[in-house]
Amino acid sequence: NLRELWNIVFIEHNRLPGGEIVPLQHQHVDTGLGFERLVAFLQGKTSNYDTDLFFPIFNGIQLASKAPAYSGQFNDANSLDTAYRILADHARMATVCLADGMVPEENHKLRRIIRRAITVSHDVFKKQQLLGETCNFVAESLGEVYPEIVDNLNHIKSIINYEEELLKKLRMTSGKQWEKMVAERPILAKISDPCASGLVQGYKEFQRSIKNLVTRKIPGELSFRLYDTFGLEPDVIEELAEIENLVFDREAFEEYLKKAKLRSRIGLNQSTTETFSEGAMKQLDETEKTDDSLKYSYKSDEGIYKFPEIDAEVLRIFVNKDTIENSTLEINKSLENREISLVLNRTPFYTTEGGQLFDKGTIIISPENIRLNVENVKKIGDHVVHLGKLDFSNFNEKLMNAKLTPGDRVRLVLDTDRRLAIMRHHTATHLLNAALRTVFPAVAQKASLVKEDDLSFQFTCYGKGISQRDIDSIDELINDCIAARLPVMTRITDQFGLTQEKKLVLIPGTLYPDQGLRIVEIEEKKLRSKELCCGTHVINTGDLVAFRVKSVVEKGASSRIINAVAGPAAKSLNKFAFDGSSKDITEAKDKKSSEAWRNMLQDFVMSEAKHAVEKGANNEFVVFLLVSRAIEVESLPLQFIRDVCTDKPIFVVVQGKRKVRTRCFVPK
């Protein structure tokens, strides 16, 4: 009759990936007294599932499925009670996760839980969409204490029902392929998630790769490739390893994953640190950090924006991303085609982050009034690096002895037209996100790209396609918000304050810092936007002038990309219209939209390639690397880059979300 109420665990140390055990900064005690266990104790029950947390859900499942009632047995021959417990437990978890903004696409463990519950619904309860119905009973049980569940119930059910339809299609396609493979090799039936994304192709690649192994350990590079290229989760990789009597080296995999995350945390996942020399990186490590809070320092007077010119101190100077002798830059004609990088103690320039592209402008070197045209701004750790070329258009002999040394003062001047255009498009991106959430029952943001000329917004739309009426509604909602001239409010919070916020939109899969979180909020009668964002925005929605959708591109079963324009240019654009007679983009053959998206990507890649060629003007060859989750490399031809570099070899590497494409062009 003895029942465990809790067991005490003293949390004092952390085991690092290499096995080293180090003390935690803060020690604490974990009692293990979970909510469900406490309720069971208070209600005098021997099982968590016999409490009023679960019985209302069991009753709902029974009513919806017409199955025999839950009897509380743990050894039932037909596993019915076990199925009740799995479905109720998984429904609670999935409902809460989806209410908190998680999406299955970004969390494979959540997707696995949902699929297991769907499988139980079909195989045991013989009921379609039972998991979605069970979410209603979870909302009745938990909704009073967690109102976000009730507020987002339609959103939750739309995603659940979409996942159910997706699982059906997978079972008809890759599921059947896997069944054939299991029939040929029955041991494969041990895989816990036979419908895992990329399992068939991933297993084939796994089989090819292990033929040449000289050890029983799976190399971290192979594990990471299965994860990154084919989408296999570590647990699935470990199951495949066990089937082949191999060992999954989780530490090696985590090391590869850690390096990939470090590479992908900057802006649009464009790599920056590997292009700087080892000596430059060492100097950066020894340099005080850059204060870039001045990027938010600007004012508006009746729609006219004023960005202050800022004085700053030079901390480090690099030429072609390498150190220079005595850290002093001697300014002469030999630097005409070289890239100069300046690290300053403070800056108003924005680096590529949160989908928003970097600022451009000028750094004036006093007293000679020499100008450095800033063409790119990158963030490496806590340092902002301004990259550009010296302007020699007014260079004369008087400037031949000019020098720039750490400690010197310079003046920074933004390209205000570019910054204002980008700010307009960033605020418009937030309004577009809000409009999509108003028009559709369930939407999840995947990526965004905010540029000077336009914006692109990629999202998943669950349970509904996009019609012409939807696009017209989005245009109307946003332009009404612009006409209302609403303030764009910004405030700072931390992780604790975040828990107190209501209806705050987060990007699924994004890790946010503990401090200095910026909330950007716009509120109108029909449209409400409230997001975490580190970007820069206009002060009033009226400053957007106008908004217009340019194109809508279908990317797979549920993913869409909207390209749009804000500002004076939007006033002259006609309303976007789908081609064809179909009401839904998923049925229409929208060739113009696809072409518009490809052209936009091509222009973006062309611009980056030209920049790489200019930087490598003094080199014998050019290496152009572009990493961006916003690019679908399969649909992007790279032949056009040949026209950018006609006098020397160029090696091109473009990495999208899942694939890498390379080309090498050599002049005749």
GROMACS .gro file of C-alpha atoms in nm, residues 366-539:
model
  174
  366SER     CA    1   3.837   6.284  -4.043
  367PRO     CA    2   4.002   6.529  -4.078
  368GLU     CA    3   4.087   6.439  -4.439
  369ASN     CA    4   3.719   6.378  -4.516
  370ILE     CA    5   3.800   6.044  -4.684
  371ARG     CA    6   3.491   5.832  -4.745
  372LEU     CA    7   3.446   5.459  -4.700
  373ASN     CA    8   3.137   5.342  -4.889
  374VAL     CA    9   2.981   5.075  -4.666
  375GLU     CA   10   2.847   4.794  -4.888
  376ASN     CA   11   2.776   4.533  -4.620
  377VAL     CA   12   2.746   4.508  -4.243
  378LYS     CA   13   2.801   4.181  -4.057
  379LYS     CA   14   2.776   4.076  -3.696
  380ILE     CA   15   3.037   3.840  -3.557
  381GLY     CA   16   2.966   3.763  -3.194
  382ASP     CA   17   2.926   4.098  -3.018
  383HIS     CA   18   3.110   4.290  -3.291
  384VAL     CA   19   2.962   4.479  -3.586
  385VAL     CA   20   3.192   4.480  -3.889
  386HIS     CA   21   3.143   4.749  -4.158
  387LEU     CA   22   3.272   4.630  -4.497
  388GLY     CA   23   3.327   4.855  -4.796
  389LYS     CA   24   3.567   5.032  -5.030
  390LEU     CA   25   3.739   5.369  -5.011
  391ASP     CA   26   3.604   5.638  -5.243
  392PHE     CA   27   3.897   5.761  -5.454
  393SER     CA   28   3.689   5.985  -5.683
  394ASN     CA   29   3.826   6.302  -5.515
  395PHE     CA   30   4.158   6.154  -5.407
  396ASN     CA   31   4.461   6.386  -5.443
  397GLU     CA   32   4.824   6.405  -5.339
  398LYS     CA   33   4.734   6.584  -5.014
  399LEU     CA   34   4.573   6.265  -4.894
  400MET     CA   35   4.865   6.037  -4.983
  401ASN     CA   36   5.000   6.035  -4.627
  402ALA     CA   37   4.664   5.989  -4.458
  403LYS     CA   38   4.641   5.710  -4.201
  404LEU     CA   39   4.368   5.540  -4.002
  405THR     CA   40   4.457   5.391  -3.664
  406PRO     CA   41   4.256   5.225  -3.383
  407GLY     CA   42   4.146   5.505  -3.151
  408ASP     CA   43   4.074   5.749  -3.437
  409ARG     CA   44   3.729   5.903  -3.461
  410VAL     CA   45   3.504   5.857  -3.765
  411ARG     CA   46   3.151   5.968  -3.860
  412LEU     CA   47   2.881   5.726  -3.975
  413VAL     CA   48   2.612   5.834  -4.221
  414LEU     CA   49   2.329   5.595  -4.314
  415ASP     CA   50   2.183   5.555  -4.662
  416THR     CA   51   1.852   5.687  -4.529
  417ASP     CA   52   1.646   5.606  -4.840
  418ARG     CA   53   1.749   5.240  -4.822
  419ARG     CA   54   1.689   5.219  -4.445
  420LEU     CA   55   1.343   5.378  -4.468
  421ALA     CA   56   1.243   5.144  -4.754
  422ILE     CA   57   1.357   4.842  -4.554
  423MET     CA   58   1.175   4.967  -4.243
  424ARG     CA   59   0.856   5.003  -4.445
  425HIS     CA   60   0.885   4.649  -4.573
  426HIS     CA   61   0.961   4.509  -4.228
  427THR     CA   62   0.653   4.670  -4.073
  428ALA     CA   63   0.452   4.555  -4.375
  429THR     CA   64   0.579   4.200  -4.313
  430HIS     CA   65   0.433   4.211  -3.961
  431LEU     CA   66   0.100   4.337  -4.095
  432LEU     CA   67   0.101   4.064  -4.361
  433ASN     CA   68   0.160   3.800  -4.093
  434ALA     CA   69  -0.129   3.942  -3.890
  435ALA     CA   70  -0.356   3.959  -4.196
  436LEU     CA   71  -0.284   3.595  -4.283
  437ARG     CA   72  -0.372   3.493  -3.927
  438THR     CA   73  -0.697   3.688  -3.958
  439VAL     CA   74  -0.797   3.537  -4.292
  440PHE     CA   75  -0.689   3.175  -4.233
  441PRO     CA   76  -0.767   2.939  -3.943
  442ALA     CA   77  -0.407   2.828  -3.893
  443VAL     CA   78  -0.082   2.981  -4.022
  444ALA     CA   79   0.283   2.925  -3.925
  445GLN     CA   80   0.565   3.152  -4.044
  446LYS     CA   81   0.860   2.969  -4.200
  447ALA     CA   82   1.087   3.249  -4.326
  448SER     CA   83   1.090   3.609  -4.437
  449LEU     CA   84   1.320   3.829  -4.643
  450VAL     CA   85   1.294   4.207  -4.599
  451LYS     CA   86   1.471   4.408  -4.867
  452GLU     CA   87   1.484   4.762  -5.000
  453ASP     CA   88   1.264   4.689  -5.302
  454ASP     CA   89   1.015   4.437  -5.162
  455LEU     CA   90   0.944   4.167  -4.907
  456SER     CA   91   0.896   3.790  -4.925
  457PHE     CA   92   0.706   3.591  -4.665
  458GLN     CA   93   0.702   3.210  -4.657
  459PHE     CA   94   0.442   3.038  -4.444
  460THR     CA   95   0.251   2.717  -4.395
  461CYS     CA   96  -0.125   2.739  -4.440
  462TYR     CA   97  -0.318   2.454  -4.275
  463GLY     CA   98  -0.654   2.327  -4.386
  464LYS     CA   99  -0.727   2.585  -4.656
  465GLY     CA  100  -0.589   2.700  -4.990
  466ILE     CA  101  -0.545   3.063  -5.095
  467SER     CA  102  -0.812   3.218  -5.316
  468GLN     CA  103  -0.837   3.549  -5.498
  469ARG     CA  104  -1.082   3.664  -5.233
  470ASP     CA  105  -0.821   3.590  -4.963
  471ILE     CA  106  -0.558   3.802  -5.138
  472ASP     CA  107  -0.807   4.086  -5.181
  473SER     CA  108  -0.894   4.062  -4.809
  474ILE     CA  109  -0.526   4.076  -4.713
  475ASP     CA  110  -0.468   4.383  -4.930
  476GLU     CA  111  -0.774   4.554  -4.784
  477LEU     CA  112  -0.689   4.475  -4.421
  478ILE     CA  113  -0.335   4.610  -4.452
  479ASN     CA  114  -0.426   4.922  -4.651
  480ASP     CA  115  -0.703   5.000  -4.401
  481CYS     CA  116  -0.441   4.976  -4.127
  482ILE     CA  117  -0.216   5.214  -4.323
  483ALA     CA  118  -0.502   5.460  -4.376
  484ALA     CA  119  -0.578   5.455  -4.001
  485ARG     CA  120  -0.228   5.596  -3.928
  486LEU     CA  121  -0.171   5.379  -3.621
  487PRO     CA  122   0.134   5.403  -3.394
  488VAL     CA  123   0.388   5.120  -3.417
  489MET     CA  124   0.464   5.055  -3.049
  490THR     CA  125   0.790   4.899  -2.928
  491ARG     CA  126   0.882   4.787  -2.577
  492ILE     CA  127   1.147   4.570  -2.412
  493THR     CA  128   1.091   4.260  -2.199
  494ASP     CA  129   1.274   3.946  -2.083
  495GLN     CA  130   1.196   3.575  -2.078
  496PHE     CA  131   0.991   3.609  -1.757
  497GLY     CA  132   0.790   3.899  -1.899
  498LEU     CA  133   0.735   3.691  -2.211
  499THR     CA  134   0.530   3.442  -2.012
  500GLN     CA  135   0.289   3.721  -1.915
  501GLU     CA  136   0.221   3.833  -2.272
  502LYS     CA  137  -0.110   3.747  -2.437
  503LYS     CA  138  -0.147   3.663  -2.808
  504LEU     CA  139   0.221   3.716  -2.884
  505VAL     CA  140   0.336   3.565  -3.215
  506LEU     CA  141   0.668   3.379  -3.207
  507ILE     CA  142   0.851   3.215  -3.496
  508PRO     CA  143   0.842   2.834  -3.450
  509GLY     CA  144   1.183   2.681  -3.387
  510THR     CA  145   1.352   3.011  -3.300
  511LEU     CA  146   1.567   3.044  -2.987
  512TYR     CA  147   1.528   3.382  -2.816
  513PRO     CA  148   1.777   3.540  -2.569
  514ASP     CA  149   1.693   3.581  -2.200
  515GLN     CA  150   1.716   3.961  -2.197
  516GLY     CA  151   1.647   4.254  -2.427
  517LEU     CA  152   1.350   4.106  -2.613
  518ARG     CA  153   1.173   4.366  -2.829
  519ILE     CA  154   0.797   4.344  -2.875
  520VAL     CA  155   0.657   4.530  -3.176
  521GLU     CA  156   0.281   4.589  -3.161
  522ILE     CA  157   0.019   4.741  -3.391
  523GLU     CA  158  -0.349   4.738  -3.298
  524GLU     CA  159  -0.645   4.812  -3.523
  525LYS     CA  160  -1.010   4.706  -3.499
  526LYS     CA  161  -0.981   4.431  -3.759
  527LEU     CA  162  -0.607   4.366  -3.749
  528ARG     CA  163  -0.376   4.314  -3.454
  529SER     CA  164  -0.002   4.248  -3.480
  530LYS     CA  165   0.215   4.161  -3.183
  531GLU     CA  166   0.552   3.996  -3.246
  532LEU     CA  167   0.898   3.958  -3.099
  533CYS     CA  168   1.135   4.134  -3.338
  534CYS     CA  169   1.489   4.274  -3.337
  535GLY     CA  170   1.434   4.467  -3.662
  536THR     CA  171   1.372   4.834  -3.735
  537HIS     CA  172   1.022   4.965  -3.814
  538VAL     CA  173   0.841   5.280  -3.915
  539ILE     CA  174   0.690   5.483  -3.631
   0.00000   0.00000   0.00000
